[in-house]
Short mmCIF file of C-alpha atoms in Angstrom, two decimals:
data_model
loop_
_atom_site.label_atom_id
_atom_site.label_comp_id
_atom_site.label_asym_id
_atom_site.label_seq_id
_atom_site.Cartn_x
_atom_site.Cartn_y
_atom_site.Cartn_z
CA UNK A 7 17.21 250.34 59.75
CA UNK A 8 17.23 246.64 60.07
CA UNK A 9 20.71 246.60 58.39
CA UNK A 10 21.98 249.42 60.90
CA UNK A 11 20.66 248.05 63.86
CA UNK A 12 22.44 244.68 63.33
CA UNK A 13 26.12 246.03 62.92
CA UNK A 14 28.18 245.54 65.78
CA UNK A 15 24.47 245.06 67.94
CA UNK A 16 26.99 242.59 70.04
CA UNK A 17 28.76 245.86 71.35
CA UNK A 18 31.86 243.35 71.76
CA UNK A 19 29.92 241.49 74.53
CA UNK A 20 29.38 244.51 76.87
CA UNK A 21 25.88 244.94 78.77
CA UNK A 22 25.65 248.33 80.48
CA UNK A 23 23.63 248.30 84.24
CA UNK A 24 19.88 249.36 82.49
CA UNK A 25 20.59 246.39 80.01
CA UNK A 26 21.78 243.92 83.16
CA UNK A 27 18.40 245.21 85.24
CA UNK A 28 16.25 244.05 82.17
CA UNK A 29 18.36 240.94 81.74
CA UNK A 30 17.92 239.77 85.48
CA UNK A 31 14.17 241.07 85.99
CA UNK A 32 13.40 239.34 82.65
CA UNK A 33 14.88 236.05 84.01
CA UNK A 34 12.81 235.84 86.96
CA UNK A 35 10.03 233.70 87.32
CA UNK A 36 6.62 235.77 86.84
CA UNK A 37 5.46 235.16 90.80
CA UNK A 38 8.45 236.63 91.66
CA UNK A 39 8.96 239.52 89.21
CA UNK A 40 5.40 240.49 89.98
CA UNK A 41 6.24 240.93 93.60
CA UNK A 42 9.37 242.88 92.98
CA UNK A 43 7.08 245.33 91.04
CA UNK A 44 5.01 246.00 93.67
CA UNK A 45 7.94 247.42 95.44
CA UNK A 46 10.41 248.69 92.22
CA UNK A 47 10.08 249.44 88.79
CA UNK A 48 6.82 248.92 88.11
CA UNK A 49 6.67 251.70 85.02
CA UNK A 50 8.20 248.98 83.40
CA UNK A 51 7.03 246.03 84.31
CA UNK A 52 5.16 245.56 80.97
CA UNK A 53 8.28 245.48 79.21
CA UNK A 54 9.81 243.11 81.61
CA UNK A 55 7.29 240.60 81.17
CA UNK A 56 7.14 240.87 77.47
CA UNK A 57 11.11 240.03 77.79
CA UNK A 58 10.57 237.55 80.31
CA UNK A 59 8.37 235.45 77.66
CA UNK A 60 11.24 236.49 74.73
CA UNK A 61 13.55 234.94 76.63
CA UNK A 62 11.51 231.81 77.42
CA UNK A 63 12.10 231.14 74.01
CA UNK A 64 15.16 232.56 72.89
CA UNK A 65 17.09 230.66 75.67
CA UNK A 66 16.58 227.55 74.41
CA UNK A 67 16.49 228.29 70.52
CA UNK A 68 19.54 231.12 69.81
CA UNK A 69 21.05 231.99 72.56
CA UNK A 70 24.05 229.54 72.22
CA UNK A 71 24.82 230.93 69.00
CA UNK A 72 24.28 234.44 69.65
CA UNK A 73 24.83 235.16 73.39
CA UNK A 74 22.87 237.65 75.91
CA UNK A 75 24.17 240.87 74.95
CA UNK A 76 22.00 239.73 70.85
CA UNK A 77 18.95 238.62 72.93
CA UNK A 78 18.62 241.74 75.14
CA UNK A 79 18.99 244.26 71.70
CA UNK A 80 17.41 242.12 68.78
CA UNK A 81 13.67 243.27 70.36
CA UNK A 82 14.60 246.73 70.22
CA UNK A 83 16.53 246.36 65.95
CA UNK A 84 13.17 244.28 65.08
CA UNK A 85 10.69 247.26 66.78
CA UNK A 86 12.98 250.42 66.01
CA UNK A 87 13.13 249.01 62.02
CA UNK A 88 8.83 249.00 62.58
CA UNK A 89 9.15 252.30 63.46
CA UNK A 90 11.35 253.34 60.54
CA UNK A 91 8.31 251.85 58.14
CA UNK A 92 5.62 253.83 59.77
CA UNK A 93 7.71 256.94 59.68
CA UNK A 94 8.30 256.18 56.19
CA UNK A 95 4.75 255.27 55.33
CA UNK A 96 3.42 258.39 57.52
CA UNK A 97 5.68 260.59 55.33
CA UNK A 98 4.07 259.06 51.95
CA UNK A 99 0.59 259.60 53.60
CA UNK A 100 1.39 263.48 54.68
CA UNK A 101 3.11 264.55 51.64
CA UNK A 102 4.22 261.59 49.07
CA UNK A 103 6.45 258.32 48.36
CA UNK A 104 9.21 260.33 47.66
CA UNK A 105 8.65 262.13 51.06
CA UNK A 106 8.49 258.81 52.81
CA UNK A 107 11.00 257.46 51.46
CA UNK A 108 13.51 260.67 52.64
CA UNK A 109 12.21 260.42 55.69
CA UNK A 110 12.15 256.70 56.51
CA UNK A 111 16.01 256.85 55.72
CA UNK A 112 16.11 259.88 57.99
CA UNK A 113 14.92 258.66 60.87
CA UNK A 114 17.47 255.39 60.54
CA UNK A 115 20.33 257.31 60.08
CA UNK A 116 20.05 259.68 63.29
CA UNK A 117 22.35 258.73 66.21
CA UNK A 118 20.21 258.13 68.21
CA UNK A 119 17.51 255.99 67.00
CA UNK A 120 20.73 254.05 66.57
CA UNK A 121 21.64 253.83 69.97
CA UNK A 122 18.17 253.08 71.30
CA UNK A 123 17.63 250.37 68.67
CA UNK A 124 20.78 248.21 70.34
CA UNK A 125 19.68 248.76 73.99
CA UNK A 126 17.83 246.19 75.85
CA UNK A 127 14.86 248.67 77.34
CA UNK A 128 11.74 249.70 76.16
CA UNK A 129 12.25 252.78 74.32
CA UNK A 130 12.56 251.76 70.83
CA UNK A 131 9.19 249.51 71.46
CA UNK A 132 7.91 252.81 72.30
CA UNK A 133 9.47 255.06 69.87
CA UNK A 134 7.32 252.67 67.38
CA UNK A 135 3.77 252.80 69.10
CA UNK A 136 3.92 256.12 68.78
CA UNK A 137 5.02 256.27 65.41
CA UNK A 138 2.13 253.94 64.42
CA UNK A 139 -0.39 255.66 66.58
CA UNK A 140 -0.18 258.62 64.85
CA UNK A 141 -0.07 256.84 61.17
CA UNK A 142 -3.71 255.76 62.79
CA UNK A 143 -4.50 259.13 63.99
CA UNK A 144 -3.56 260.32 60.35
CA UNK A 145 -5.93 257.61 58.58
CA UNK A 146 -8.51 258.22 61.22
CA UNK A 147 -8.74 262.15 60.45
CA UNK A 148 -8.71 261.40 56.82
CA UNK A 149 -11.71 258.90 56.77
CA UNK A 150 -13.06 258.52 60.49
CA UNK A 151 -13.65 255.16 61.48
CA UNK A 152 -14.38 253.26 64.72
CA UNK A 153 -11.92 250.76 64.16
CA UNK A 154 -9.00 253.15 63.13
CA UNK A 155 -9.99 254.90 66.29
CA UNK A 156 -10.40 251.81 68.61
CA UNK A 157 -6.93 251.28 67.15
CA UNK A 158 -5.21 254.18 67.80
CA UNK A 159 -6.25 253.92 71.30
CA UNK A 160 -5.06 250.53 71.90
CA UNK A 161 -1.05 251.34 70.37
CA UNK A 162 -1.13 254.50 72.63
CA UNK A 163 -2.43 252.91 75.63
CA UNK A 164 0.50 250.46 75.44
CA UNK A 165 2.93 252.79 74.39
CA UNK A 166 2.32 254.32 77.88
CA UNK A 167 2.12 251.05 79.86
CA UNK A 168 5.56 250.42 78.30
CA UNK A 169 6.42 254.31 79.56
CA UNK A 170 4.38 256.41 80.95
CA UNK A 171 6.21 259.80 79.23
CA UNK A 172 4.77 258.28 75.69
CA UNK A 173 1.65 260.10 77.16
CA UNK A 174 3.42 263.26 76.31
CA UNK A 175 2.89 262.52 72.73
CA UNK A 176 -0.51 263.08 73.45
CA UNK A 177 -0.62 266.53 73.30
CA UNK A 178 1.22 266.92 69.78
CA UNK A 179 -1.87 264.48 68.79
CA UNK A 180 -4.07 266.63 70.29
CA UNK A 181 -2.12 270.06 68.32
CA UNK A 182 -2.32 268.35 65.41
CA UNK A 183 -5.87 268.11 65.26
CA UNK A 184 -6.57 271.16 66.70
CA UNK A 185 -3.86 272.94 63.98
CA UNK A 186 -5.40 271.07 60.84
CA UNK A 187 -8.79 272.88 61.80
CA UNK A 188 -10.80 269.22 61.65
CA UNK A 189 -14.65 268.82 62.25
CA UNK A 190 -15.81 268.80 65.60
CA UNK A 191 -16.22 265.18 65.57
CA UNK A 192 -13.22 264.64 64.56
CA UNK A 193 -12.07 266.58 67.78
CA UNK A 194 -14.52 264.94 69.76
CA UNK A 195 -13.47 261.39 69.11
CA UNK A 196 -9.63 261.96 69.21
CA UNK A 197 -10.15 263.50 73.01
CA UNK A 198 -12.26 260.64 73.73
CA UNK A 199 -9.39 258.36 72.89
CA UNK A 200 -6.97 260.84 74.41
CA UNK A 201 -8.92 260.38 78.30
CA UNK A 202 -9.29 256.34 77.95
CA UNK A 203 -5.55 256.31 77.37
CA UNK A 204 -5.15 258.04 80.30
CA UNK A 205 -7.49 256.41 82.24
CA UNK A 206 -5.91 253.35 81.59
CA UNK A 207 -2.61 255.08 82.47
CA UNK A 208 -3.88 256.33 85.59
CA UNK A 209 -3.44 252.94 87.71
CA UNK A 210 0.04 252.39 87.07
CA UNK A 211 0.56 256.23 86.93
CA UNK A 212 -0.48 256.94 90.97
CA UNK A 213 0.81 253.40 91.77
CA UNK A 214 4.58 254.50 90.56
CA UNK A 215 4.46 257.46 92.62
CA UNK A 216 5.23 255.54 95.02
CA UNK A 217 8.57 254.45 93.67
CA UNK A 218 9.66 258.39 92.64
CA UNK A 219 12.52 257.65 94.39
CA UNK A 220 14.04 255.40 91.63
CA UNK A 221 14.62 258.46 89.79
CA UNK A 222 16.76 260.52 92.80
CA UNK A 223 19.13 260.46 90.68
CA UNK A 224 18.46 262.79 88.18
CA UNK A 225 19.46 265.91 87.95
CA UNK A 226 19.55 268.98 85.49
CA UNK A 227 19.61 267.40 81.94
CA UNK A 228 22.85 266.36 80.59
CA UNK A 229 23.96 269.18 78.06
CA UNK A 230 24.97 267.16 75.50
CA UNK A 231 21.02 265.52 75.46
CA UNK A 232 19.82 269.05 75.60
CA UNK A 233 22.30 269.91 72.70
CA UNK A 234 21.15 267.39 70.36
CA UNK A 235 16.88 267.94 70.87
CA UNK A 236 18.16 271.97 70.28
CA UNK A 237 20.21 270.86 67.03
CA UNK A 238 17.36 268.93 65.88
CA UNK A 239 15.08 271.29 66.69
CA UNK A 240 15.84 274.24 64.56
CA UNK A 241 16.83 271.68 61.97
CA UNK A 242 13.33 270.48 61.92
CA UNK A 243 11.65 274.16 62.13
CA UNK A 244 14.41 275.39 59.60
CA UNK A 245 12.66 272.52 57.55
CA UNK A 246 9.26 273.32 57.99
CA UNK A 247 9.62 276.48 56.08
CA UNK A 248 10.15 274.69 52.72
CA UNK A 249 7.35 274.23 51.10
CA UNK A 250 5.53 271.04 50.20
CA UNK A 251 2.01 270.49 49.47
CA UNK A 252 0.40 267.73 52.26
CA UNK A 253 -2.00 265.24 50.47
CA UNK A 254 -4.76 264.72 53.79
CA UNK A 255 -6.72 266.79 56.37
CA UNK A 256 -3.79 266.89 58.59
CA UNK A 257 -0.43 268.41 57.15
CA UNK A 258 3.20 268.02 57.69
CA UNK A 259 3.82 270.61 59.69
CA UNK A 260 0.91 270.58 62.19
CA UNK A 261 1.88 266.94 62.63
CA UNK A 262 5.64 267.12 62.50
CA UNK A 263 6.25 270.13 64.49
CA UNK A 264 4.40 269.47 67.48
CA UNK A 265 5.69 265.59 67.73
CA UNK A 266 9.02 267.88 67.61
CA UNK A 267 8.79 270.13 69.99
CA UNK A 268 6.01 269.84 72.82
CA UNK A 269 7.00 266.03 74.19
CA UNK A 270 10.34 267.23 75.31
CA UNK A 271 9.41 271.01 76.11
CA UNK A 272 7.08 269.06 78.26
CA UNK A 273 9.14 266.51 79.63
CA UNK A 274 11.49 270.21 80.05
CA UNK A 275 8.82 272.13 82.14
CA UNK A 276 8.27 269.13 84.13
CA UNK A 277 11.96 268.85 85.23
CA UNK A 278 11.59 272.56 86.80
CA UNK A 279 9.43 270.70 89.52
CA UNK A 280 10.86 267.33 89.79
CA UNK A 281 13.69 266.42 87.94
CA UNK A 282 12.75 264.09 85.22
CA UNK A 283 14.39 264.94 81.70
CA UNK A 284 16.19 262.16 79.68
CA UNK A 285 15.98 262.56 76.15
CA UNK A 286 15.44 258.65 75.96
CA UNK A 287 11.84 258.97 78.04
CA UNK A 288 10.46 261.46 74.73
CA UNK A 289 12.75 259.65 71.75
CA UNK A 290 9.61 259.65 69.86
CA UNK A 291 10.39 263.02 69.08
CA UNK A 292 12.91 262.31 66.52
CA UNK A 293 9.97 260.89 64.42
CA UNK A 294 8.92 264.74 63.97
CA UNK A 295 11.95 265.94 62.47
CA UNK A 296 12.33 262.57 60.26
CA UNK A 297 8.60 263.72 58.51
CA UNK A 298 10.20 267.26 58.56
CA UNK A 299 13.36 266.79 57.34
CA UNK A 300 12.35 264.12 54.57
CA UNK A 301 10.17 265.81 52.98
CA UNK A 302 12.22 268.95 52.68
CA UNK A 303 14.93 267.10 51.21
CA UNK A 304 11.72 265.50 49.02
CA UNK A 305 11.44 268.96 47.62
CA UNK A 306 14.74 269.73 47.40
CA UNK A 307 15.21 266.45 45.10
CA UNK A 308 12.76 266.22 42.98
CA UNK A 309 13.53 266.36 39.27
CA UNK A 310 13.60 269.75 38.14
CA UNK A 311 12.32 271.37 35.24
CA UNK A 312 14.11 274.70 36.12
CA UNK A 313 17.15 276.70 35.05
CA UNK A 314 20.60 276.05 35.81
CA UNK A 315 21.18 278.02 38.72
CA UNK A 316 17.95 276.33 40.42
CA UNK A 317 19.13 272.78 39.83
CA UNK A 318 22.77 273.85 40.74
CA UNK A 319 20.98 274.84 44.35
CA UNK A 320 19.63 271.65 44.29
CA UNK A 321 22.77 269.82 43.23
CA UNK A 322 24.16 271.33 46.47
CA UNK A 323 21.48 270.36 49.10
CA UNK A 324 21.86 266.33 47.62
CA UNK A 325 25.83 266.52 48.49
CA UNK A 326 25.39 268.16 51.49
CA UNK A 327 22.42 265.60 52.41
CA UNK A 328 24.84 262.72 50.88
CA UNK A 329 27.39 263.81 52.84
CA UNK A 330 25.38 263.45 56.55
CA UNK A 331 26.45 259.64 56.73
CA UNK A 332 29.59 260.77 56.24
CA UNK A 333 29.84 262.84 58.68
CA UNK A 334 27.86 261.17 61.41
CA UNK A 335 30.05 258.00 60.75
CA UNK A 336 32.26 258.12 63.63
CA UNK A 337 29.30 258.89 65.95
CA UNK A 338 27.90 255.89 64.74
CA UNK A 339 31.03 253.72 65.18
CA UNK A 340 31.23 255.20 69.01
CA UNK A 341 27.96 253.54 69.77
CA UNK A 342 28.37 250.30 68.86
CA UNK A 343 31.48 250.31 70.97
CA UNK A 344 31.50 249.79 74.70
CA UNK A 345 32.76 253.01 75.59
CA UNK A 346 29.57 254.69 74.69
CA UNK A 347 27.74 253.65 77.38
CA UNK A 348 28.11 254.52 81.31
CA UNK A 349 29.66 250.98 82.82
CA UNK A 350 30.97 247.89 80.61
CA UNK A 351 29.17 245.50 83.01
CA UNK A 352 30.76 242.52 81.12
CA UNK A 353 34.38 243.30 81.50
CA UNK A 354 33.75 244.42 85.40
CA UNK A 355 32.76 240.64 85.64
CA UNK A 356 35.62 239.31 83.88
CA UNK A 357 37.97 242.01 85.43
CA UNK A 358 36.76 241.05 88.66
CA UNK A 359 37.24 237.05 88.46
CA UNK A 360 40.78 237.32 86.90
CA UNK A 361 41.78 239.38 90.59
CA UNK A 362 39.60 237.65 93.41
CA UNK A 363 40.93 234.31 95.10
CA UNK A 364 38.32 231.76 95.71
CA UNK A 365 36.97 232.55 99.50
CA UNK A 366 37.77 236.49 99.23
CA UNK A 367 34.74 239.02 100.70
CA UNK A 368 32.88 240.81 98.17
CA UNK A 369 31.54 244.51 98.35
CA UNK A 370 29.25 246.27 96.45
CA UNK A 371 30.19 250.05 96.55
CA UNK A 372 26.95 251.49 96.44
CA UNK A 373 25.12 248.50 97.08
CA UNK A 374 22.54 249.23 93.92
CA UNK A 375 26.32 248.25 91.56
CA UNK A 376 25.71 244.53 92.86
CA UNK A 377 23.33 244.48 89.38
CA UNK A 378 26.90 244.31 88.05
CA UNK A 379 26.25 240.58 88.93
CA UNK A 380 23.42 239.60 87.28
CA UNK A 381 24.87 238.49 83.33
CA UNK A 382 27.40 236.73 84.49
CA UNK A 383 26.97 235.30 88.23
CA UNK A 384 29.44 232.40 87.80
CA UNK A 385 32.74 235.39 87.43
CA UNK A 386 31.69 236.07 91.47
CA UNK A 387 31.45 232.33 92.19
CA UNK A 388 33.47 231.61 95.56
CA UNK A 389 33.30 234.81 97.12
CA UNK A 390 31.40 236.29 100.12
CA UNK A 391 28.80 238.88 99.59
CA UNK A 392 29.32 240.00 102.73
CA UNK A 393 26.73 243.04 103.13
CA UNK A 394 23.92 241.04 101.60
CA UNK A 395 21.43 239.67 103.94
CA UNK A 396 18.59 238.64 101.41
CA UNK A 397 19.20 238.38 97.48
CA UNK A 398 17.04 240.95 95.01
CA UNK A 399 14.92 237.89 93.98
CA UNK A 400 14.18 237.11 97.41
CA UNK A 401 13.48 240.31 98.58
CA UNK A 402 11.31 241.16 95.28
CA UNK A 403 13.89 244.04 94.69
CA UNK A 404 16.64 245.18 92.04
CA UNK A 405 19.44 245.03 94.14
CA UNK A 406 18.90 243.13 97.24
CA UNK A 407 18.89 243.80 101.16
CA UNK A 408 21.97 244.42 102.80
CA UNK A 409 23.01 243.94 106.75
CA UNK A 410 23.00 246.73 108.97
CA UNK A 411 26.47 248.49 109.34
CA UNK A 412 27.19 246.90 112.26
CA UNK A 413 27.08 243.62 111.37
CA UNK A 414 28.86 244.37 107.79
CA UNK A 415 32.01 245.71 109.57
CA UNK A 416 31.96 242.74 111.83
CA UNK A 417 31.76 240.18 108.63
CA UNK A 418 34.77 242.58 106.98
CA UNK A 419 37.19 241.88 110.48
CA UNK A 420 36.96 238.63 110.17
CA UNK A 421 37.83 238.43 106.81
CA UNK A 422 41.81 238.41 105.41
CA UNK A 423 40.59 239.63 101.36
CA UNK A 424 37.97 242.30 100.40
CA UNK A 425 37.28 242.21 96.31
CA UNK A 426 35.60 245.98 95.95
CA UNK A 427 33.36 246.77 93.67
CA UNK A 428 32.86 250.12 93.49
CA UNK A 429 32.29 253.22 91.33
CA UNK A 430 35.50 255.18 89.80
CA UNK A 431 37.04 258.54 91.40
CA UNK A 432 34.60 260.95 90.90
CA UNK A 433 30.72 259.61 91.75
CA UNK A 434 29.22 261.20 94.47
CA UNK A 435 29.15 257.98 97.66
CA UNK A 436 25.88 257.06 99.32
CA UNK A 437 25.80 258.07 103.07
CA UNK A 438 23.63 254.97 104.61
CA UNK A 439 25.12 253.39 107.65
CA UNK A 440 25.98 250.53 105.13
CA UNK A 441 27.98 252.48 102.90
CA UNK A 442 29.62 254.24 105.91
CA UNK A 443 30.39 251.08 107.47
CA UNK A 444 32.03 250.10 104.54
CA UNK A 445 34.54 252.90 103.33
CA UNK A 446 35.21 253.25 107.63
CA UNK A 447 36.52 249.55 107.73
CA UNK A 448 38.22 249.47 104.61
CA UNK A 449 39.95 252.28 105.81
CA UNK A 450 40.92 251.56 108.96
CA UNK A 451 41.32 248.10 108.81
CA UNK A 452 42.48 247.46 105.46
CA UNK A 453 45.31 248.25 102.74
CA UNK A 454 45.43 248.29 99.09
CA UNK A 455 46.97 245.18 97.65
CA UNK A 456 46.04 246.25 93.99
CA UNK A 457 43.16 248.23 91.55
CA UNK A 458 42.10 247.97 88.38
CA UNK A 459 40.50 250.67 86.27
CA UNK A 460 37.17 248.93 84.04
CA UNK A 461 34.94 251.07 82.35
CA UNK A 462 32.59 252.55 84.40
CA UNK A 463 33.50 250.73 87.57
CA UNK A 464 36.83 250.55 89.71
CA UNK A 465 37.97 247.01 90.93
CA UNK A 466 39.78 246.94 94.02
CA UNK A 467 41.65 244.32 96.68
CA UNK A 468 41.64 244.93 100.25
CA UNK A 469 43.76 243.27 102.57
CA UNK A 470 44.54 242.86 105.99
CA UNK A 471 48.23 243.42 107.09
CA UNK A 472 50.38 240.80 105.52
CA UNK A 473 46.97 239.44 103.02
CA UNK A 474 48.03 241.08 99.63
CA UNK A 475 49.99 238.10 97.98
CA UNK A 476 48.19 236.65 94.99
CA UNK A 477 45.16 237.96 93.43
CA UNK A 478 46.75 238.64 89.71
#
């Protein structure tokens, strides 16, 4: 996991907008990020002050030698290769080495535990709280113990500090126990632990209700996230039928398949009242078809003592299972380039400083793309924000404050060169009177000297009549 996570974790330089929001809100000092999360973002302001004090240090120290784009990911390779030993050691402790070992090497090889172990946002953190929280849970119904307990508590309480959807793993917990028909106590203490987690949770949980807004932009889940959890899914139930004998009170399947399947069935049923499903917010679940699907392949392996036709059965399954890397190879070259990922925000900086003309306006087109901004300020050095009246440190928010539309359409008639910023043909466009002020001038009052095409992000000159010389 460690080796995966650190080829091509550069991604060629390119930071995508989540990665640039964690980068800027990281870099602020902590008076000011702690009022910007009393207005934005607070469900992960945890994680932004854990990379705020990362940075602190990595600033000075590495990042010379290894650049932003290493700093932002190398928290996520370090916790998502954590997570890959507790899958591996909760796979020994369910069912056997061999069985940990399959599924340790599982969970590193799916797509996307590789793509969330090179992005700069909590999720892989979580992904391995959860994973260690149950190896806890697993001890603590073997041989119950107030510290194992006290223990679990604490990862899962953090887990959902870090995210608040990690509390959906609490209900596969609570299956678990309920499935492995444990002693009452047993029961007893693991809800006890289950309501202090959320009573810890609850704070930050009714605070960031507030801010529901944030995710307005979600809509029905993207098919191809939906594909992949189905995929996986009757992968992981197909694998549950094979039999293997679990070693503790708690067995493979009543662990695996509920970490499987109830997070983002959850996470599903919640999205029928308010949007809400990205397969990132649950990626724990991938941890129940690692335990699933290594021990099957466990069984599958193991040195038979059987007749020919058996072992030739077997035979098959370890090509077929060799094969898998194979296969998944150009999947796993796609995400460690920097078209697998929405916007490039890297090359829209450079793109953008090779065509602007020191003294040009600048536009953000929607105003929340002026994150685009934050790796790389010194590419946008010379120009004119012209629709920003207070910056997003200064007004303890992602994206700053803009002018009324008025006043923006006034600052764009007075000046020759507009440098756009805006999203490419397609996006639905914001309706503020900002945003209306904007694409009204730039209509009316402006033509197009030239535009280039970056990934995720269309750059565009403006002009007044006679303005388009120069640029590039």
């Amino acid at each position: 996991m460690l080796l995966l996570g650190a080829w091509g974790i550069r991604r060629q330089g390119a930071i995508w907008r989540d990665e640039a929001v964690t980068y800027d809100m990281a870099h602020r000092g902590l008076a000011d990020l702690g009022g910007t999360l009393l207005h934005v973002d607070v469900v992960h302001g945890l994680y932004y002050a854990l990379m705020h004090f990362w940075f602190a240090g990595y600033d000075v120290t590495l990042r010379g030698a290894w650049g932003d784009a290493v700093g932002l990911r190398l928290p996520s390779v370090v916790a998502m290769t954590v997570a890959a030993v507790g899958v591996a050691l909760l796979g020994e402790r369910l069912v056997g080495r061999r069985a940990g070992l399959c599924a340790g090497c599982t969970f590193a090889l799916i797509p996307v535990v590789q793509q969330y172990a090179q992005e700069g946002r909590s999720y892989a953190t979580v992904c391995a709280l959860v994973v260690w929280a149950s190896y806890l849970l697993v001890l603590a119904a073997a041989r119950p113990r107030r510290g194992l307990w006290v223990g679990y508590t604490a990862l899962m309480l953090v887990a959902c500090l870090l995210h608040e959807f990690a509390s959906l793993a609490l209900p596969a917990h609570g299956a678990a126990v309920v499935l492995a028909r444990l002693p009452r106590r047993v029961l007893r203490a693991w809800l006890l632990c289950a309501v202090t987690t959320l009573a810890g949770l609850a704070p930050l949980a009714v605070f960031s209700t507030r801010q529901s807004a944030q995710i307005s932009w979600l809509m029905w889940p993207d098919p191809v996230q939906l594909l992949t959890f189905a995929v996986l899914a009757v992968l992981g139930v197909a694998c549950a039928r094979v039999r293997v004998r679990s070693r503790g009170p708690i067995g493979l399947r009543a662990l695996g398949v509920p970490l499987l399947l109830l997070p983002t069935l959850l996470l599903l049923l919640l999205s029928h009242v308010e949007p809400a499903y990205v397969d990132r917010y649950v990626l724990y679940y991938v941890v129940g078809f690692a335990l699933l699907a290594g021990a099957a392949l466990a069984r599958l392996l193991r040195p038979a003592g059987e007749s020919g036709q058996t072992r030739g059965r077997r035979l098959r399954w370890a090509v077929t299972a060799g094969l898998v890397p194979v296969v998944l190879l150009p999947v796993n070259v796609h995400l460690r380039s920097p078209d697998s990922r929405v916007d490039d925000v890297t090359a829209i900086a450079h793109a953008l400083g090779e065509v602007a003309e020191p003294g040009d306006g600048l536009l953000f087109m929607p105003s929340r793309r002026r994150i685009w901004r934050a790796t790389l300020p010194h590419e946008f050095r010379g120009l004119y924000d012209l629709a920003l009246a207070e910056s997003p440190s200064a007004s303890h928010t992602l994206y700053g404050t803009e002018r009324s539309g008025d006043a923006i359409r006034d600052r764009m008639l007075a000046t020759r060169r507009i440098v756009v910023a805006g999203d490419p043909d397609g996006q639905p466009v914001d309706d503020n009177d900002q945003e209306i002020a904007k694409r009204s001038t730039l209509h009316t009052a402006f033509t197009i000297c030239h535009t280039v095409q970056v990934r995720g992000a269309r750059i565009t000159v403006y002009g007044r009549p006679g303005a388009c010389g120069g640029g590039g």
